[in-house]
PDB file of C-alpha atoms in Angstrom:
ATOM      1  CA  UNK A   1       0.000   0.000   0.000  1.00  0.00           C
ATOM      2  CA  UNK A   2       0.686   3.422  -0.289  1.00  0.00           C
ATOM      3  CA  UNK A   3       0.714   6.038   2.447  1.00  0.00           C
ATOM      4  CA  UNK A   4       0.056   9.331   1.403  1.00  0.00           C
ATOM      5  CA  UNK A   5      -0.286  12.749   3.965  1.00  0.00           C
ATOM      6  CA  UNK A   6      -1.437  15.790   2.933  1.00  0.00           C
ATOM      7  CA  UNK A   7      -1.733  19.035   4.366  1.00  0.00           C
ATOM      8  CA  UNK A   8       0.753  22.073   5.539  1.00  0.00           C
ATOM      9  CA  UNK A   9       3.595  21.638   7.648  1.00  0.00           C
ATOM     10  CA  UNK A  10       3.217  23.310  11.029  1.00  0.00           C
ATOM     11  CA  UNK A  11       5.757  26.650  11.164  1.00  0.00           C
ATOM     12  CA  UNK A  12       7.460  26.311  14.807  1.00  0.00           C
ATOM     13  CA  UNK A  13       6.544  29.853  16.590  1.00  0.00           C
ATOM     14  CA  UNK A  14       9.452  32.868  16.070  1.00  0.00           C
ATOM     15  CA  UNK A  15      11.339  33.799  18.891  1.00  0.00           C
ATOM     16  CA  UNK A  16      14.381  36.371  19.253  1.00  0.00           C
ATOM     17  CA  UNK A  17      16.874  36.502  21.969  1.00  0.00           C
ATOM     18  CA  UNK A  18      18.862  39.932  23.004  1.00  0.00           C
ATOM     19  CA  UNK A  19      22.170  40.504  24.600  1.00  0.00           C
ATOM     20  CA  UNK A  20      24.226  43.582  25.502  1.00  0.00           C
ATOM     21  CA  UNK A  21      27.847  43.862  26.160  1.00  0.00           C
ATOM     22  CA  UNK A  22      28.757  45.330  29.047  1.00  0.00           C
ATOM     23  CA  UNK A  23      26.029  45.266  30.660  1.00  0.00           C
ATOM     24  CA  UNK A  24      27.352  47.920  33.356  1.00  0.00           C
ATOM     25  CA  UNK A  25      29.460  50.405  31.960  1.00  0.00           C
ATOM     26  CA  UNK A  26      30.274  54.117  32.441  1.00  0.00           C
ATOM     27  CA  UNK A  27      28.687  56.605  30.425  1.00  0.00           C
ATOM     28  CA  UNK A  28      31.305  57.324  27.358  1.00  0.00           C
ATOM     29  CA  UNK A  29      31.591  53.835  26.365  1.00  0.00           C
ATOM     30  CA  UNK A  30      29.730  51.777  23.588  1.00  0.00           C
ATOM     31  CA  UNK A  31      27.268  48.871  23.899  1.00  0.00           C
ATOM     32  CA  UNK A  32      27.011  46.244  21.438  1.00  0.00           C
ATOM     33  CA  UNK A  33      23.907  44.496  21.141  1.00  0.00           C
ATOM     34  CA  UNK A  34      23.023  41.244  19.560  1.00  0.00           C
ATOM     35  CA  UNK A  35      19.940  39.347  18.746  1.00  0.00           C
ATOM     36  CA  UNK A  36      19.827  36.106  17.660  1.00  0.00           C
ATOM     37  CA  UNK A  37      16.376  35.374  15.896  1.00  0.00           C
ATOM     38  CA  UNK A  38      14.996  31.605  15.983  1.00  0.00           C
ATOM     39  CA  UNK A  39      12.272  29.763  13.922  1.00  0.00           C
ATOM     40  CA  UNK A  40      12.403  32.260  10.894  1.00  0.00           C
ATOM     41  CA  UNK A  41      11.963  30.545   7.428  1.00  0.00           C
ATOM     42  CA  UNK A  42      15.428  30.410   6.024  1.00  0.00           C
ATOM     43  CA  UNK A  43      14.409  31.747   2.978  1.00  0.00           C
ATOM     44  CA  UNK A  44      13.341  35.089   3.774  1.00  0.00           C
ATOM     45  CA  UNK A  45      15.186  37.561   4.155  1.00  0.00           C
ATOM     46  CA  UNK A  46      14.875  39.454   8.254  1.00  0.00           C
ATOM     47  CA  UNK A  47      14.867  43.044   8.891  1.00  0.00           C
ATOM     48  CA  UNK A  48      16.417  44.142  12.079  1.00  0.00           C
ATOM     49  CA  UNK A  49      14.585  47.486  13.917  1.00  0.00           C
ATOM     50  CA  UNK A  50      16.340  48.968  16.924  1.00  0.00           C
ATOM     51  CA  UNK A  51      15.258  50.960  19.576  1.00  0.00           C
ATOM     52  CA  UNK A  52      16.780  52.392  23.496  1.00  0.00           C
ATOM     53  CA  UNK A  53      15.540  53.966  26.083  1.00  0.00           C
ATOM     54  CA  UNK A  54      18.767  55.784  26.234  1.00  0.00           C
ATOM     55  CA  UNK A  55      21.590  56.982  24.393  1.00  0.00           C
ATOM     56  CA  UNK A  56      21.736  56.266  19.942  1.00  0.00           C
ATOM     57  CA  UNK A  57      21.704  53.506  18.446  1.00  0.00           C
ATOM     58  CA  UNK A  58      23.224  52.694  14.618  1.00  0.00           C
ATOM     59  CA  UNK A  59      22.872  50.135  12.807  1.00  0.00           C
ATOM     60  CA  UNK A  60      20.189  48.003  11.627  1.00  0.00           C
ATOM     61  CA  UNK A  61      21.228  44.654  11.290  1.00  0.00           C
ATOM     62  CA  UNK A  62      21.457  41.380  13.791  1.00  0.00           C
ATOM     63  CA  UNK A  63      23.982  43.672  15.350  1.00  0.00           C
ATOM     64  CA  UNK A  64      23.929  47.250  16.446  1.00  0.00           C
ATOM     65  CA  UNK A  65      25.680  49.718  18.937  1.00  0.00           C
ATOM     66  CA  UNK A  66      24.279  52.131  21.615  1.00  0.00           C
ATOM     67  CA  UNK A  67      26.270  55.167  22.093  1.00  0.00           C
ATOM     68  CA  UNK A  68      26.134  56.203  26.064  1.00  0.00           C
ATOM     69  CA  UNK A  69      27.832  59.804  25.723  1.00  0.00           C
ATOM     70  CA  UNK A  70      25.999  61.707  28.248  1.00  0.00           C
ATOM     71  CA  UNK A  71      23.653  59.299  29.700  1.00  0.00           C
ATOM     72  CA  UNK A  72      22.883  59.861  33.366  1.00  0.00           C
ATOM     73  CA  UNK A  73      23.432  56.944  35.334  1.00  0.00           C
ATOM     74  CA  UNK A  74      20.499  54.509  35.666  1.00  0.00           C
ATOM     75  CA  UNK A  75      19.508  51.467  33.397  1.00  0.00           C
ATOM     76  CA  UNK A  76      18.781  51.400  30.303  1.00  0.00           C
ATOM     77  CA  UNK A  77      17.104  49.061  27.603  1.00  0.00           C
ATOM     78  CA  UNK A  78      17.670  48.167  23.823  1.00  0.00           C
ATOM     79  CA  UNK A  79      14.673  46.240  22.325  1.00  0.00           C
ATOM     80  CA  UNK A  80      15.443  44.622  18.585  1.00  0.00           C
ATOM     81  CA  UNK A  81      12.631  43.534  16.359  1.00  0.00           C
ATOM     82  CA  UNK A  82      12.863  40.759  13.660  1.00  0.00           C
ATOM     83  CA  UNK A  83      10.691  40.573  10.909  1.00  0.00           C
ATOM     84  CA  UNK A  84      10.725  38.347   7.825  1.00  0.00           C
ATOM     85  CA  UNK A  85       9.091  41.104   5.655  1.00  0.00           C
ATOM     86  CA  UNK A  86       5.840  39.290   4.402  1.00  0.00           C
ATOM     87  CA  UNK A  87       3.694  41.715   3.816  1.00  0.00           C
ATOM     88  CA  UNK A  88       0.615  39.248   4.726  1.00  0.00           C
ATOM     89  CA  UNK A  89       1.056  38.145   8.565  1.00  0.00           C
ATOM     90  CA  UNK A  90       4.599  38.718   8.521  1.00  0.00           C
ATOM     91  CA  UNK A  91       6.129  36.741  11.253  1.00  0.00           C
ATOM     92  CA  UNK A  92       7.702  39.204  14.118  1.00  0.00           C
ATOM     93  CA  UNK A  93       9.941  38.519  17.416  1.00  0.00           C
ATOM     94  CA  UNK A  94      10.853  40.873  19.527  1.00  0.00           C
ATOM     95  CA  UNK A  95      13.137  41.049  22.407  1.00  0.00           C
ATOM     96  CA  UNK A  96      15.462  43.130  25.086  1.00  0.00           C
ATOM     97  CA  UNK A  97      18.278  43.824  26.606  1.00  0.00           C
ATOM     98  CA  UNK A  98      19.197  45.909  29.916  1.00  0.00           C
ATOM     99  CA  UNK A  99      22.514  47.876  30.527  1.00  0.00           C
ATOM    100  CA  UNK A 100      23.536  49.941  33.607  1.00  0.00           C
ATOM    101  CA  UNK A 101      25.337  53.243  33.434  1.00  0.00           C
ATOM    102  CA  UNK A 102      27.246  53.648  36.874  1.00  0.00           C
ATOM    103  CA  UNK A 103      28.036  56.449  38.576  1.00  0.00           C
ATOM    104  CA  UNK A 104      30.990  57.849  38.073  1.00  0.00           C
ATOM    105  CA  UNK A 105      34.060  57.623  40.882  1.00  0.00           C
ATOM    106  CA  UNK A 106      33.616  60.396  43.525  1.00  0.00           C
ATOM    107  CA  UNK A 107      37.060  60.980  44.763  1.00  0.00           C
ATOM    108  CA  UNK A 108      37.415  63.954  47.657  1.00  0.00           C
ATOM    109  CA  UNK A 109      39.216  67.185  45.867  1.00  0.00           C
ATOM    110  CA  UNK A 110      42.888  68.021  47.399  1.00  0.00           C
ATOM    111  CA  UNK A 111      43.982  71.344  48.771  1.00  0.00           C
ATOM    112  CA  UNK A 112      47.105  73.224  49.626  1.00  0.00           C
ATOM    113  CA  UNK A 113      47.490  77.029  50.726  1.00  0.00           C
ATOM    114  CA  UNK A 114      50.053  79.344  51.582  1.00  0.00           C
ATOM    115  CA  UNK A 115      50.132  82.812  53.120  1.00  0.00           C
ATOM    116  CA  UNK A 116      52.021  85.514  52.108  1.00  0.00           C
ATOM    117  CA  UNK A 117      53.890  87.123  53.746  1.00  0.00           C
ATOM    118  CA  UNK A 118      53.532  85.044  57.136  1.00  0.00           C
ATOM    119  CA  UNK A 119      53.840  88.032  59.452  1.00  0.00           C
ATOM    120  CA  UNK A 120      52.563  91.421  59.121  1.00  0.00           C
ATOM    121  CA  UNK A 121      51.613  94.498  61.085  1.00  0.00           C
ATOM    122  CA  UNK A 122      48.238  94.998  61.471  1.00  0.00           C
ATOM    123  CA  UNK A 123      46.684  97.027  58.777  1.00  0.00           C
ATOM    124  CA  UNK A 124      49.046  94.968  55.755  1.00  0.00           C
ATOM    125  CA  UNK A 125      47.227  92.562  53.800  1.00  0.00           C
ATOM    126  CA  UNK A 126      48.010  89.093  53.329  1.00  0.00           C
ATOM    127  CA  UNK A 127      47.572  86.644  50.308  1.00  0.00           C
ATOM    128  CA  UNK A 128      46.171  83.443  50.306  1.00  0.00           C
ATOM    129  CA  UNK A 129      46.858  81.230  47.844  1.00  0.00           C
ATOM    130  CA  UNK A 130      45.556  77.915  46.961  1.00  0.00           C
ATOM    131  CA  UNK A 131      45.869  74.916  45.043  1.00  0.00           C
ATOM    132  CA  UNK A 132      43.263  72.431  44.666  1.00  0.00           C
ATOM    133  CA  UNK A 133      43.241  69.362  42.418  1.00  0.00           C
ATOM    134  CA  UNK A 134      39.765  67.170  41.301  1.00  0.00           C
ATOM    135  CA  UNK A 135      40.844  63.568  40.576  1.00  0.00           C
ATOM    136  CA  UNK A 136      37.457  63.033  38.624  1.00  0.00           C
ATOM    137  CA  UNK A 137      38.111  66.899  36.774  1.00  0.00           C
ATOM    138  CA  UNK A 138      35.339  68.362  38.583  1.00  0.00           C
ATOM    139  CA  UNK A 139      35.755  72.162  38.567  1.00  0.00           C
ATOM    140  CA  UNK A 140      36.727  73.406  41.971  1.00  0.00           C
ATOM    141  CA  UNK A 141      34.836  76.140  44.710  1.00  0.00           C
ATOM    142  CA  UNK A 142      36.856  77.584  47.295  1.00  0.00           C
ATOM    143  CA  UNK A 143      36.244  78.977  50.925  1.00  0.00           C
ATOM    144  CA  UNK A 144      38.201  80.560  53.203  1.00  0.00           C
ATOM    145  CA  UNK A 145      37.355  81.377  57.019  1.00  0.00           C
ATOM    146  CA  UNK A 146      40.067  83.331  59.489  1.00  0.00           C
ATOM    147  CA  UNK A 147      40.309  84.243  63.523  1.00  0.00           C
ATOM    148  CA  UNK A 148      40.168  88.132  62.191  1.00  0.00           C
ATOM    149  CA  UNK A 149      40.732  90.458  59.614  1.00  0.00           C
ATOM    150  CA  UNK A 150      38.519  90.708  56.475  1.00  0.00           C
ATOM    151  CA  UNK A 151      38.764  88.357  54.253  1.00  0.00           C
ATOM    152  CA  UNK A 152      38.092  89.120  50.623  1.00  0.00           C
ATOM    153  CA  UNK A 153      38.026  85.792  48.292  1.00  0.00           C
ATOM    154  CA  UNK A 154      38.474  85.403  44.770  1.00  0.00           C
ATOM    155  CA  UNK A 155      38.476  81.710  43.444  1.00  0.00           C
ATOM    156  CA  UNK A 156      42.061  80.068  44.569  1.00  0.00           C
ATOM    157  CA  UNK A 157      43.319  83.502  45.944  1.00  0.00           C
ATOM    158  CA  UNK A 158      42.067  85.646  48.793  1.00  0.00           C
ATOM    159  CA  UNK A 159      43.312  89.131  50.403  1.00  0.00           C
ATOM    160  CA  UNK A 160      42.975  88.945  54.260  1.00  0.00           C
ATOM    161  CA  UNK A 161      43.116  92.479  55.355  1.00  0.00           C
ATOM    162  CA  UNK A 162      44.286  93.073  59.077  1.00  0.00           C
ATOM    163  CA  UNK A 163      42.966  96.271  59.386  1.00  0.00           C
ATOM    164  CA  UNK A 164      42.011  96.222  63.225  1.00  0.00           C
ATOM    165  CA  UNK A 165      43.036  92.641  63.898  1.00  0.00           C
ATOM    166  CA  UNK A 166      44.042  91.547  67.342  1.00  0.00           C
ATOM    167  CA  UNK A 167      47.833  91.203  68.304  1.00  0.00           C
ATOM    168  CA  UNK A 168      49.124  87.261  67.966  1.00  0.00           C
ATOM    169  CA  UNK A 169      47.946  84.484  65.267  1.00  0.00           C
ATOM    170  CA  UNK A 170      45.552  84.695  63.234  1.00  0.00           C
ATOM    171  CA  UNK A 171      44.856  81.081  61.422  1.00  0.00           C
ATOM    172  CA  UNK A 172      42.774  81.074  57.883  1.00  0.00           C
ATOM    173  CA  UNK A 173      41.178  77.830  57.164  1.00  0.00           C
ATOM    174  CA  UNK A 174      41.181  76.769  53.002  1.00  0.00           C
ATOM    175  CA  UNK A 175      38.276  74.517  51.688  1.00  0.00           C
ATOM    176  CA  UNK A 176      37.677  73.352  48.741  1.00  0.00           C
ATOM    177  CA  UNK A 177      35.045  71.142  46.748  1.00  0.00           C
ATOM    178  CA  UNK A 178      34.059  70.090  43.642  1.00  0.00           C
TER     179      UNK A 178
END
């Protein structure tokens, strides 16, 4: 005998899988995405669509990147569509990724000052100089308290004038932060 079946092979259902590399970065760095489609007829040619909550993406193929310049930190998410571009019930998977911008290293600003000159009659003024140093680049404000005299600042420099200071020490105190 003969055995004969007809009727239409069952299509397994589409699916698409998403990863992102890093997934925790800092915010000038790229993030390359990948989805990897499943179930799509070989014969058809996909179309990749990509989309982020934050930061741009290029490219438009199983592939892309995610530029970060700028984002704040927080997490993020890439979603890729696949499509096999039938026009009549095109079959569609869609998926996601996550990536984490961190915050960026908070190191304490450094500060040194020096007066000059280091003794003075009262009524002569006195500079204060100071250098300060952000190890993340940060820019830098300066204060400056004293025991007496009137102190006059201007960014990394202040005039302490001693106009009707007391006799004896007077000790300035140099902050800085960023």
């Amino acid at each position: 005998g003969i055995v004969f079946n007809a009727g239409l092979e069952k299509e397994l259902p589409v699916s698409a899988a998403c990863t992102a590399q890093p997934a925790s970065m800092m915010a000038v760095e790229q993030v390359k995405v990948q989805v990897t489609p499943t179930n799509f007829n070989p014969k058809r040619t996909l179309t990749y669509t990509w989309s982020s909550t934050g930061g741009k993406v290029a490219g438009n193929d199983a592939s892309t990147t995610v530029d970060t310049n700028g984002l704040a930190p927080g997490s993020y998410t890439v979603k890729a569509s696949v499509s096999d571009g039938r026009k009549k019930n095109p079959a569609v998977a869609e998926c996601s990724a996550a990536f984490t911008i961190n915050e960026p290293p908070k190191h304490p600003p450094t500060i040194s000052c020096t007066a000059t000159p280091t003794t003075v009659r009262a009524g002569d003024p006195v500079t204060i100089n100071s250098t300060g140093n952000s190890p993340d680049g940060r820019p830098l404000t300066y204060t400056y308290t004293s025991t007496g005299g009137k102190l006059t600042p201007n960014g990394a420099t202040a005039t302490l004038d001693t106009t009707g200071a007391s006799a004896g020490p007077v000790t300035i105190n140099c902050s800085v932060s960023d």
